[in-house]
């Protein structure tokens, strides 16, 4: 695969990308390129849409950037590991942070679930999607993770495919070596769901329901209680390193 260009600005566009195609820019994109980055007509950026790979593109427009002309492909489309991050929503800035880090860690889907002790019952999924795009633009990711609407934990568990591995990060679990625990689950085959609960933890009836799931790995994240956004980074790093695409695998 061609190497990443870490210096060129990257822009997500929701339009087909092919050589010589012309892509209009919306007002926010025009403002970002023209007023924030101070780029004018003729300057080059990298464009991607989550489907057609990454493309070198030149800015068009007289007074301000108003479109892109697509020049040549720089990277073919790739695919994220089949990894869903399932979480109890947090409030405002901490949710923004958690979404951004989950994308940087390579999550392919985000699924908010509502539990008894969930602190934020209202979830702005449009804001989450904006954070997904911004994180992908900044860290070189070509695929755009999906963002699902929040559902009660019980409904999520009843609807998820039973052959997917559910990694249940449980603060009440006996502390054991998480690396050894994950190494025992190397044969995945049908994708992974990583579940992090709310700040107040899971209710006992929720924990009992989780432990009855057919393909579940209960995981302790060390001897200290982490904040939910910290636990997200720790859990996804472990899963990607041992079961995901950090080592060339694909969940």
Coordinates of N, CA and C in Angstrom, one line a residue:
X1 N 0.9 -1.2 0.0 CA 0.0 0.0 0.0 C 0.9 1.2 0.0
X2 N 0.5 2.3 -0.8 CA 1.3 3.5 -0.8 C 1.4 4.1 0.6
X3 N 2.5 4.8 0.9 CA 2.6 5.4 2.2 C 1.7 6.5 2.4
X4 N 1.4 6.8 3.7 CA 0.5 7.9 4.0 C 1.2 9.3 3.8
X5 N 0.5 10.3 3.3 CA 1.0 11.6 3.3 C 0.4 12.3 4.5
X6 N 1.3 12.6 5.5 CA 0.9 13.1 6.8 C 0.8 14.7 6.7
X7 N 1.3 15.3 5.7 CA 1.4 16.7 5.6 C 0.2 17.4 4.9
X8 N -0.3 16.7 3.9 CA -1.4 17.2 3.1 C -2.7 17.2 3.9
X9 N -3.5 18.3 3.8 CA -4.9 18.3 4.4 C -5.7 17.2 3.8
X10 N -6.6 16.6 4.6 CA -7.5 15.6 4.1 C -8.9 16.1 4.3
X11 N -9.8 15.7 3.4 CA -11.2 16.2 3.4 C -12.1 15.0 3.0
X12 N -13.1 14.8 3.9 CA -14.1 13.8 3.6 C -15.2 14.5 2.7
X13 N -15.5 13.9 1.6 CA -16.6 14.4 0.7 C -17.6 13.3 0.4
X14 N -18.8 13.6 0.5 CA -19.9 12.6 0.3 C -20.3 12.6 -1.2
X15 N -19.3 12.2 -2.1 CA -19.6 12.2 -3.5 C -18.7 11.1 -4.1
X16 N -19.0 10.6 -5.3 CA -18.2 9.6 -6.0 C -16.8 10.2 -6.3
X17 N -15.8 9.5 -6.2 CA -14.4 9.9 -6.6 C -13.8 9.1 -7.7
X18 N -13.4 9.8 -8.7 CA -12.7 9.2 -9.9 C -11.9 10.2 -10.6
X19 N -11.0 9.8 -11.4 CA -10.1 10.8 -12.0 C -10.9 11.7 -12.9
X20 N -10.6 13.0 -12.8 CA -11.2 14.1 -13.5 C -12.6 14.5 -13.0
X21 N -13.1 13.8 -12.0 CA -14.4 14.2 -11.5 C -14.3 15.5 -10.8
X22 N -15.4 16.2 -10.7 CA -15.5 17.5 -10.0 C -16.5 17.4 -8.9
X23 N -16.1 17.8 -7.7 CA -16.8 17.7 -6.5 C -17.1 19.0 -5.9
X24 N -18.4 19.4 -5.7 CA -18.7 20.7 -5.1 C -18.4 20.7 -3.6
X25 N -18.0 21.8 -3.0 CA -17.8 21.9 -1.6 C -19.0 22.6 -1.0
X26 N -19.3 22.2 0.3 CA -20.4 22.9 1.0 C -19.7 24.1 1.7
X27 N -20.5 24.9 2.4 CA -20.1 26.1 3.0 C -19.0 25.9 4.0
X28 N -19.2 24.9 4.9 CA -18.3 24.6 5.9 C -16.9 24.1 5.4
X29 N -17.0 23.3 4.3 CA -15.7 22.8 3.7 C -15.0 24.0 3.1
X30 N -15.7 24.9 2.4 CA -15.1 26.0 1.8 C -14.5 26.9 2.8
X31 N -15.2 27.2 3.9 CA -14.6 28.0 5.0 C -13.4 27.4 5.6
X32 N -13.4 26.0 5.8 CA -12.3 25.3 6.3 C -11.0 25.5 5.5
X33 N -11.2 25.2 4.2 CA -10.1 25.3 3.2 C -9.6 26.7 3.0
X34 N -10.5 27.7 2.9 CA -10.2 29.0 2.5 C -9.8 29.9 3.7
X35 N -10.5 29.8 4.8 CA -10.3 30.7 5.9 C -9.5 30.1 7.0
X36 N -9.6 28.8 7.3 CA -8.8 28.2 8.3 C -7.5 27.8 7.8
X37 N -7.4 27.0 6.7 CA -6.1 26.6 6.1 C -5.5 27.6 5.2
X38 N -6.2 28.6 4.8 CA -5.7 29.7 3.9 C -5.2 29.1 2.6
X39 N -6.0 28.2 2.0 CA -5.7 27.6 0.7 C -6.5 28.3 -0.4
X40 N -5.9 28.4 -1.5 CA -6.6 29.1 -2.7 C -6.7 28.1 -3.8
X41 N -7.3 28.5 -4.9 CA -7.4 27.7 -6.1 C -6.0 27.2 -6.6
X42 N -6.0 26.0 -6.9 CA -4.7 25.3 -7.4 C -4.0 24.5 -6.3
X43 N -4.3 24.9 -5.0 CA -3.7 24.1 -3.9 C -4.3 22.7 -3.9
X44 N -3.5 21.8 -3.4 CA -3.9 20.4 -3.4 C -4.2 19.8 -2.1
X45 N -5.2 19.0 -2.0 CA -5.6 18.3 -0.8 C -5.9 16.8 -1.1
X46 N -6.1 16.0 -0.1 CA -6.4 14.6 -0.2 C -7.9 14.5 0.1
X47 N -8.7 13.8 -0.8 CA -10.1 13.6 -0.6 C -10.4 12.2 -0.5
X48 N -11.4 11.8 0.3 CA -11.9 10.5 0.5 C -13.3 10.5 0.8
X49 N -14.0 9.4 0.5 CA -15.5 9.3 0.8 C -15.9 8.0 1.5
X50 N -14.9 7.2 2.0 CA -15.2 6.0 2.7 C -15.5 4.8 1.7
X51 N -15.5 5.1 0.4 CA -15.8 4.0 -0.5 C -14.8 3.8 -1.7
X52 N -14.2 4.9 -2.1 CA -13.4 4.9 -3.4 C -12.0 5.1 -3.1
X53 N -11.5 5.0 -1.9 CA -10.1 5.2 -1.6 C -9.8 6.7 -1.4
X54 N -8.5 7.0 -1.4 CA -8.1 8.4 -1.2 C -7.5 8.9 -2.6
X55 N -7.8 10.2 -2.8 CA -7.4 10.8 -4.1 C -6.8 12.2 -3.9
X56 N -5.8 12.5 -4.7 CA -5.2 13.8 -4.7 C -6.2 14.7 -5.5
X57 N -6.5 15.9 -5.0 CA -7.4 16.8 -5.6 C -6.9 18.2 -5.6
X58 N -7.3 19.0 -6.5 CA -6.9 20.4 -6.6 C -8.2 21.3 -6.3
X59 N -8.0 22.4 -5.6 CA -9.1 23.3 -5.2 C -9.4 24.1 -6.5
X60 N -10.7 24.3 -6.7 CA -11.2 25.2 -7.7 C -12.0 26.4 -7.1
X61 N -12.1 27.5 -7.7 CA -12.8 28.6 -7.2 C -12.1 29.9 -7.4
X62 N -12.8 31.0 -7.7 CA -12.1 32.3 -7.9 C -12.0 33.1 -6.6
X63 N -13.1 33.5 -5.9 CA -12.9 34.2 -4.7 C -12.7 33.4 -3.5
X64 N -13.3 32.2 -3.5 CA -13.1 31.2 -2.4 C -13.2 29.8 -2.9
X65 N -12.7 28.8 -2.2 CA -12.8 27.4 -2.7 C -14.2 27.0 -2.8
X66 N -14.6 26.6 -4.0 CA -16.0 26.1 -4.1 C -16.1 24.7 -4.7
X67 N -15.0 24.1 -5.0 CA -15.0 22.7 -5.6 C -13.6 22.1 -5.6
X68 N -13.6 20.8 -5.9 CA -12.4 20.1 -6.1 C -12.4 19.4 -7.5
X69 N -11.3 19.3 -8.1 CA -11.1 18.5 -9.3 C -10.2 17.3 -8.9
X70 N -10.7 16.1 -9.1 CA -10.0 14.9 -8.7 C -8.9 14.6 -9.7
X71 N -7.7 14.4 -9.2 CA -6.5 14.2 -10.1 C -6.1 12.7 -10.2
X72 N -5.7 12.1 -9.1 CA -5.2 10.7 -9.2 C -5.4 10.1 -7.8
X73 N -5.5 8.7 -7.8 CA -5.7 8.0 -6.6 C -4.3 7.9 -5.9
X74 N -4.3 8.1 -4.6 CA -3.1 7.9 -3.8 C -3.1 6.7 -3.0
X75 N -4.3 6.2 -2.6 CA -4.4 4.9 -1.8 C -5.7 4.2 -2.2
X76 N -5.7 2.9 -2.4 CA -7.0 2.2 -2.7 C -7.8 2.1 -1.4
X77 N -9.1 1.8 -1.6 CA -10.0 1.7 -0.4 C -9.6 0.5 0.4
X78 N -9.5 0.7 1.7 CA -9.3 -0.5 2.6 C -10.6 -0.7 3.4
X79 N -10.5 -1.7 4.3 CA -11.7 -2.0 5.1 C -11.2 -2.2 6.6
X80 N -12.0 -1.7 7.5 CA -11.7 -1.8 8.9 C -12.1 -3.2 9.4
X81 N -11.4 -3.6 10.4 CA -11.8 -4.9 11.1 C -13.2 -4.8 11.6
X82 N -13.9 -6.0 11.6 CA -15.3 -6.1 12.0 C -15.3 -5.9 13.6
X83 N -15.2 -4.7 14.0 CA -15.1 -4.3 15.4 C -16.1 -3.3 15.8
X84 N -17.0 -3.6 16.6 CA -18.0 -2.6 17.1 C -17.7 -2.2 18.5
X85 N -17.7 -0.9 18.8 CA -17.5 -0.4 20.1 C -18.9 -0.1 20.7
X86 N -19.2 -0.8 21.7 CA -20.6 -0.6 22.4 C -20.4 0.0 23.7
X87 N -21.1 1.1 24.0 CA -20.8 1.9 25.2 C -22.0 2.6 25.7
X88 N -22.0 2.8 27.0 CA -23.0 3.7 27.7 C -22.6 5.1 27.4
X89 N -23.4 6.0 26.9 CA -23.0 7.3 26.5 C -22.5 8.2 27.7
X90 N -21.6 9.1 27.4 CA -21.1 10.0 28.4 C -21.6 11.4 28.0
X91 N -21.2 12.4 28.8 CA -21.7 13.7 28.5 C -20.7 14.5 27.7
X92 N -21.2 15.2 26.7 CA -20.6 16.3 26.0 C -19.1 16.0 25.6
X93 N -18.2 16.7 26.2 CA -16.8 16.7 25.8 C -16.2 15.3 25.9
X94 N -16.5 14.6 27.0 CA -16.0 13.3 27.2 C -16.5 12.3 26.1
X95 N -17.7 12.5 25.7 CA -18.2 11.6 24.6 C -17.5 11.9 23.3
X96 N -17.3 13.2 23.1 CA -16.5 13.6 21.9 C -15.2 12.9 21.9
X97 N -14.5 13.0 23.0 CA -13.1 12.4 23.1 C -13.2 10.9 22.9
X98 N -14.2 10.2 23.5 CA -14.3 8.8 23.4 C -14.5 8.4 21.9
X99 N -15.4 9.1 21.2 CA -15.7 8.8 19.8 C -14.5 8.9 19.0
X100 N -13.8 10.0 19.2 CA -12.5 10.3 18.4 C -11.5 9.2 18.6
X101 N -11.3 8.8 19.9 CA -10.3 7.7 20.2 C -10.7 6.4 19.6
X102 N -12.0 6.1 19.7 CA -12.5 4.8 19.2 C -12.2 4.7 17.7
X103 N -12.4 5.9 17.0 CA -12.1 5.9 15.5 C -10.6 5.7 15.3
X104 N -9.8 6.4 16.0 CA -8.4 6.3 15.9 C -7.9 4.8 16.1
X105 N -8.6 4.2 17.0 CA -8.3 2.8 17.4 C -8.8 1.8 16.3
X106 N -9.6 2.3 15.4 CA -10.0 1.4 14.3 C -11.4 0.8 14.4
X107 N -12.2 1.3 15.3 CA -13.6 0.8 15.4 C -14.3 1.0 14.1
X108 N -15.1 0.0 13.6 CA -15.8 0.1 12.4 C -17.3 0.6 12.6
X109 N -17.7 0.4 13.9 CA -19.1 0.8 14.2 C -19.2 1.3 15.6
X110 N -20.0 2.2 15.9 CA -20.3 2.7 17.3 C -21.7 2.5 17.6
X111 N -22.0 1.8 18.8 CA -23.3 1.5 19.2 C -23.5 2.0 20.7
X112 N -24.2 3.1 20.9 CA -24.6 3.5 22.2 C -25.7 2.6 22.8
X113 N -25.5 2.2 24.1 CA -26.5 1.4 24.8 C -26.9 2.1 26.1
X114 N -28.1 2.1 26.4 CA -28.6 2.7 27.6 C -28.8 1.6 28.7
X115 N -28.1 1.9 29.9 CA -28.1 1.0 31.0 C -28.8 1.7 32.2
X116 N -28.9 1.0 33.3 CA -29.6 1.6 34.5 C -28.8 2.8 34.9
X117 N -27.5 2.8 34.9 CA -26.7 3.9 35.5 C -26.1 4.8 34.4
X118 N -26.6 4.7 33.2 CA -26.2 5.6 32.2 C -26.4 7.1 32.6
X119 N -25.4 7.9 32.5 CA -25.5 9.3 32.9 C -26.2 10.2 31.9
X120 N -26.0 9.9 30.6 CA -26.5 10.8 29.6 C -27.6 10.0 28.8
X121 N -28.8 10.3 29.0 CA -29.9 9.6 28.3 C -30.2 10.1 26.9
X122 N -29.8 11.3 26.6 CA -30.0 11.9 25.3 C -28.6 11.9 24.6
X123 N -28.6 11.4 23.4 CA -27.4 11.3 22.6 C -27.5 12.0 21.3
X124 N -26.6 12.9 21.0 CA -26.6 13.6 19.7 C -25.8 12.8 18.7
X125 N -26.5 12.0 17.9 CA -25.8 11.1 17.0 C -25.2 11.9 15.8
X126 N -25.8 13.0 15.5 CA -25.2 13.8 14.4 C -23.9 14.4 14.8
X127 N -23.8 14.8 16.1 CA -22.5 15.3 16.6 C -21.5 14.1 16.6
X128 N -21.9 12.9 17.0 CA -21.0 11.8 17.0 C -20.5 11.5 15.6
X129 N -21.4 11.6 14.6 CA -21.0 11.4 13.2 C -20.0 12.4 12.7
X130 N -20.2 13.7 13.2 CA -19.2 14.7 12.8 C -17.9 14.4 13.4
X131 N -17.9 13.9 14.7 CA -16.6 13.6 15.3 C -15.9 12.4 14.6
X132 N -16.7 11.4 14.1 CA -16.2 10.3 13.3 C -15.5 10.8 12.1
X133 N -16.1 11.7 11.4 CA -15.5 12.2 10.1 C -14.2 13.0 10.5
X134 N -14.3 13.9 11.5 CA -13.1 14.7 11.8 C -11.9 13.8 12.2
X135 N -12.2 12.8 13.0 CA -11.1 11.9 13.4 C -10.5 11.1 12.2
X136 N -11.4 10.7 11.3 CA -10.9 10.0 10.1 C -10.1 10.9 9.3
X137 N -10.5 12.2 9.1 CA -9.7 13.1 8.3 C -8.3 13.3 8.9
X138 N -8.3 13.4 10.2 CA -7.0 13.7 10.9 C -6.0 12.6 11.0
X139 N -6.5 11.4 11.1 CA -5.6 10.2 11.3 C -5.4 9.3 10.2
X140 N -5.9 9.7 9.0 CA -5.5 9.0 7.8 C -6.4 7.8 7.5
X141 N -7.5 7.6 8.2 CA -8.4 6.5 8.0 C -9.2 6.7 6.7
X142 N -9.4 5.7 5.9 CA -10.2 5.8 4.7 C -11.6 5.4 4.8
X143 N -11.9 4.5 5.8 CA -13.3 4.1 6.0 C -14.0 5.0 7.1
X144 N -15.3 5.2 7.0 CA -16.1 5.9 7.9 C -16.9 5.0 8.8
X145 N -16.7 5.0 10.1 CA -17.4 4.1 11.0 C -18.9 4.5 11.0
X146 N -19.7 3.5 11.1 CA -21.2 3.8 11.3 C -21.5 4.1 12.7
X147 N -22.5 5.0 12.8 CA -23.0 5.4 14.2 C -24.4 5.0 14.3
X148 N -24.8 4.1 15.2 CA -26.1 3.7 15.4 C -26.9 4.5 16.4
X149 N -28.2 4.5 16.4 CA -29.0 5.2 17.4 C -28.9 4.4 18.7
X150 N -29.0 5.1 19.8 CA -28.9 4.4 21.1 C -30.1 3.5 21.3
X151 N -29.8 2.3 21.9 CA -30.9 1.4 22.3 C -30.6 0.9 23.7
X152 N -31.7 0.4 24.4 CA -31.5 -0.2 25.7 C -30.5 -1.4 25.6
X153 N -29.7 -1.7 26.6 CA -28.8 -2.8 26.6 C -29.5 -4.1 26.3
X154 N -30.7 -4.3 26.9 CA -31.4 -5.6 26.7 C -31.7 -5.8 25.2
X155 N -32.2 -4.7 24.6 CA -32.5 -4.8 23.1 C -31.3 -5.1 22.3
X156 N -30.2 -4.4 22.6 CA -29.0 -4.7 21.8 C -28.6 -6.2 21.9
X157 N -28.6 -6.7 23.2 CA -28.2 -8.1 23.4 C -29.1 -9.1 22.7
X158 N -30.4 -8.7 22.6 CA -31.4 -9.6 22.0 C -31.3 -9.6 20.5
X159 N -30.7 -8.5 19.9 CA -30.7 -8.4 18.4 C -29.3 -8.8 17.8
X160 N -28.2 -8.8 18.6 CA -26.9 -9.0 18.1 C -26.8 -10.5 17.7
X161 N -26.0 -10.8 16.6 CA -25.8 -12.1 16.2 C -25.1 -12.9 17.3
X162 N -25.5 -14.1 17.5 CA -25.0 -14.9 18.6 C -23.6 -15.4 18.3
X163 N -23.1 -15.4 17.1 CA -21.8 -16.0 16.8 C -20.7 -14.9 16.8
X164 N -21.1 -13.6 17.2 CA -20.1 -12.6 17.4 C -19.5 -12.7 18.8
X165 N -18.2 -12.4 18.9 CA -17.6 -12.4 20.3 C -18.0 -11.1 21.0
X166 N -18.5 -11.3 22.2 CA -18.8 -10.1 23.0 C -17.7 -10.0 24.1
X167 N -16.9 -9.0 24.1 CA -15.9 -8.7 25.1 C -16.5 -7.8 26.1
X168 N -16.8 -8.3 27.3 CA -17.5 -7.6 28.3 C -16.5 -7.1 29.3
X169 N -16.2 -5.8 29.3 CA -15.2 -5.2 30.2 C -15.9 -4.8 31.5
X170 N -15.6 -5.6 32.5 CA -16.4 -5.6 33.8 C -15.5 -5.2 34.9
X171 N -15.8 -4.1 35.6 CA -15.0 -3.7 36.7 C -15.1 -4.6 37.9
X172 N -16.1 -5.5 37.9 CA -16.3 -6.5 39.0 C -15.6 -7.8 38.7
X173 N -15.0 -8.0 37.5 CA -14.4 -9.2 37.2 C -13.1 -9.4 38.0
X174 N -12.7 -10.6 38.2 CA -11.5 -10.9 38.9 C -10.3 -10.5 38.0
X175 N -9.4 -9.8 38.6 CA -8.2 -9.2 37.9 C -7.3 -10.4 37.4
X176 N -7.2 -10.5 36.1 CA -6.3 -11.5 35.5 C -5.6 -10.8 34.4
X177 N -4.6 -11.5 33.8 CA -3.8 -11.0 32.7 C -4.7 -10.9 31.5
X178 N -5.1 -9.6 31.1 CA -6.0 -9.5 29.9 C -5.4 -10.0 28.6
X179 N -4.1 -10.0 28.5 CA -3.4 -10.5 27.3 C -3.7 -12.0 27.2
X180 N -3.5 -12.7 28.3 CA -3.8 -14.2 28.2 C -5.2 -14.5 28.0
X181 N -6.1 -13.7 28.5 CA -7.5 -13.9 28.3 C -7.9 -13.7 26.8
X182 N -7.3 -12.7 26.2 CA -7.6 -12.5 24.8 C -7.0 -13.4 23.9
X183 N -5.8 -13.9 24.3 CA -5.1 -14.9 23.4 C -5.9 -16.2 23.3
X184 N -6.7 -16.5 24.3 CA -7.5 -17.7 24.3 C -8.7 -17.5 23.4
X185 N -8.9 -16.3 22.8 CA -10.1 -16.1 21.9 C -9.6 -15.8 20.5
X186 N -8.5 -16.3 20.1 CA -7.9 -15.9 18.8 C -8.8 -16.3 17.6
X187 N -9.5 -17.4 17.7 CA -10.3 -17.8 16.6 C -11.7 -17.1 16.7
X188 N -11.8 -16.0 16.0 CA -13.0 -15.2 16.1 C -14.0 -15.6 15.0
X189 N -13.7 -15.2 13.8 CA -14.5 -15.6 12.6 C -15.7 -14.7 12.3
X190 N -16.4 -14.2 13.3 CA -17.6 -13.5 13.0 C -17.7 -12.1 13.6
X191 N -16.6 -11.5 13.9 CA -16.6 -10.1 14.4 C -16.6 -10.0 15.9
X192 N -16.3 -8.8 16.4 CA -16.1 -8.6 17.9 C -17.0 -7.3 18.3
X193 N -17.6 -7.5 19.4 CA -18.3 -6.3 20.1 C -17.5 -6.1 21.4
X194 N -17.0 -4.9 21.6 CA -16.4 -4.5 22.8 C -17.3 -3.6 23.6
X195 N -17.7 -4.0 24.8 CA -18.7 -3.3 25.7 C -18.0 -2.7 26.9
X196 N -18.2 -1.4 27.0 CA -17.8 -0.6 28.2 C -19.1 0.0 28.8
X197 N -19.2 -0.1 30.1 CA -20.4 0.4 30.8 C -20.3 1.8 31.2
X198 N -21.3 2.3 32.0 CA -21.3 3.6 32.5 C -20.4 3.8 33.7
X199 N -20.2 5.1 34.1 CA -19.4 5.4 35.2 C -19.8 4.7 36.5
X200 N -21.1 4.5 36.6 CA -21.6 3.8 37.8 C -21.5 2.3 37.7
X201 N -21.0 1.7 36.6 CA -21.0 0.3 36.5 C -22.3 -0.3 36.1
X202 N -22.3 -1.6 35.9 CA -23.5 -2.3 35.5 C -24.3 -2.7 36.8
X203 N -25.6 -2.7 36.6 CA -26.5 -3.3 37.7 C -26.4 -4.8 37.7
X204 N -26.7 -5.4 38.8 CA -26.5 -6.8 38.9 C -27.3 -7.6 37.9
X205 N -28.5 -7.2 37.7 CA -29.4 -7.9 36.7 C -28.8 -7.7 35.3
X206 N -28.2 -6.6 35.0 CA -27.5 -6.4 33.7 C -26.3 -7.3 33.6
X207 N -25.5 -7.4 34.6 CA -24.3 -8.3 34.6 C -24.8 -9.7 34.4
X208 N -25.8 -10.2 35.1 CA -26.3 -11.5 35.0 C -26.8 -11.8 33.5
X209 N -27.4 -10.8 32.9 CA -27.9 -11.0 31.6 C -26.7 -11.1 30.6
X210 N -25.7 -10.3 30.8 CA -24.5 -10.3 30.0 C -23.8 -11.7 30.1
X211 N -23.7 -12.2 31.3 CA -22.9 -13.4 31.5 C -23.7 -14.6 30.9
X212 N -24.9 -14.5 30.6 CA -25.7 -15.6 29.9 C -25.6 -15.6 28.4
X213 N -24.8 -14.6 27.9 CA -24.7 -14.5 26.4 C -23.9 -15.7 25.9
X214 N -24.1 -16.2 24.7 CA -23.5 -17.4 24.2 C -22.1 -17.4 24.0
X215 N -21.5 -16.2 23.5 CA -20.1 -16.2 23.2 C -19.5 -14.9 23.8
X216 N -19.1 -15.0 25.1 CA -18.8 -13.9 25.8 C -17.4 -14.1 26.5
X217 N -16.6 -13.0 26.5 CA -15.3 -13.0 27.2 C -15.4 -11.9 28.2
X218 N -15.4 -12.2 29.5 CA -15.4 -11.2 30.6 C -14.0 -10.8 30.9
X219 N -13.8 -9.5 30.8 CA -12.4 -9.0 30.8 C -12.3 -7.9 31.9
X220 N -11.2 -8.1 32.8 CA -10.9 -7.0 33.7 C -9.7 -6.2 33.1
X221 N -9.9 -4.9 33.3 CA -8.8 -4.0 32.7 C -7.9 -3.5 33.9
X222 N -7.3 -4.4 34.6 CA -6.3 -4.1 35.6 C -6.9 -3.8 37.0
X223 N -6.1 -3.5 37.9 CA -6.5 -3.4 39.3 C -7.1 -2.0 39.7
X224 N -7.1 -1.1 38.8 CA -7.7 0.3 39.1 C -9.0 0.5 38.3
X225 N -9.9 1.2 38.9 CA -11.1 1.6 38.2 C -10.8 2.8 37.3
X226 N -11.1 2.6 36.0 CA -10.9 3.7 35.0 C -12.1 4.5 34.8
X227 N -12.0 5.7 34.3 CA -13.1 6.4 33.7 C -13.4 5.7 32.4
X228 N -14.7 5.9 32.0 CA -15.2 5.1 30.9 C -14.4 5.5 29.6
X229 N -14.0 6.8 29.4 CA -13.3 7.1 28.2 C -11.9 6.6 28.2
X230 N -11.3 6.4 29.4 CA -10.0 5.8 29.5 C -10.1 4.3 29.2
X231 N -11.1 3.7 29.8 CA -11.3 2.3 29.6 C -11.5 1.9 28.1
X232 N -12.1 2.9 27.4 CA -12.3 2.7 25.9 C -11.0 2.5 25.2
X233 N -10.1 3.4 25.5 CA -8.8 3.4 24.9 C -8.0 2.1 25.3
X234 N -8.0 1.8 26.6 CA -7.3 0.6 27.0 C -7.9 -0.7 26.4
X235 N -9.2 -0.8 26.4 CA -9.8 -2.1 25.9 C -9.6 -2.2 24.4
X236 N -9.8 -1.1 23.6 CA -9.6 -1.2 22.2 C -8.2 -1.5 21.8
X237 N -7.2 -0.9 22.5 CA -5.8 -1.1 22.3 C -5.5 -2.6 22.5
X238 N -6.0 -3.2 23.5 CA -5.7 -4.6 23.8 C -6.4 -5.5 22.7
X239 N -7.6 -5.2 22.4 CA -8.3 -6.0 21.4 C -7.6 -5.9 20.0
X240 N -7.3 -4.7 19.6 CA -6.7 -4.5 18.3 C -5.3 -5.2 18.2
X241 N -4.5 -5.1 19.3 CA -3.2 -5.7 19.3 C -3.2 -7.2 19.3
X242 N -4.2 -7.8 19.9 CA -4.2 -9.3 20.0 C -5.2 -10.0 19.0
X243 N -6.3 -9.3 18.7 CA -7.3 -9.9 17.9 C -7.6 -9.1 16.6
X244 N -7.2 -7.9 16.6 CA -7.6 -7.0 15.5 C -6.6 -6.9 14.4
X245 N -6.5 -5.6 13.8 CA -5.7 -5.4 12.6 C -4.3 -4.8 12.9
X246 N -3.9 -4.6 14.2 CA -2.6 -4.1 14.5 C -1.5 -5.1 14.1
X247 N -1.8 -6.4 14.2 CA -0.9 -7.4 13.8 C -1.1 -8.0 12.5
X248 N -1.9 -7.3 11.7 CA -2.2 -7.8 10.3 C -3.4 -8.7 10.3
X249 N -4.1 -8.9 11.5 CA -5.3 -9.7 11.5 C -6.5 -8.8 11.2
X250 N -7.6 -9.5 10.9 CA -8.9 -8.8 10.7 C -10.0 -9.4 11.4
X251 N -10.5 -8.7 12.4 CA -11.5 -9.3 13.3 C -12.8 -9.7 12.5

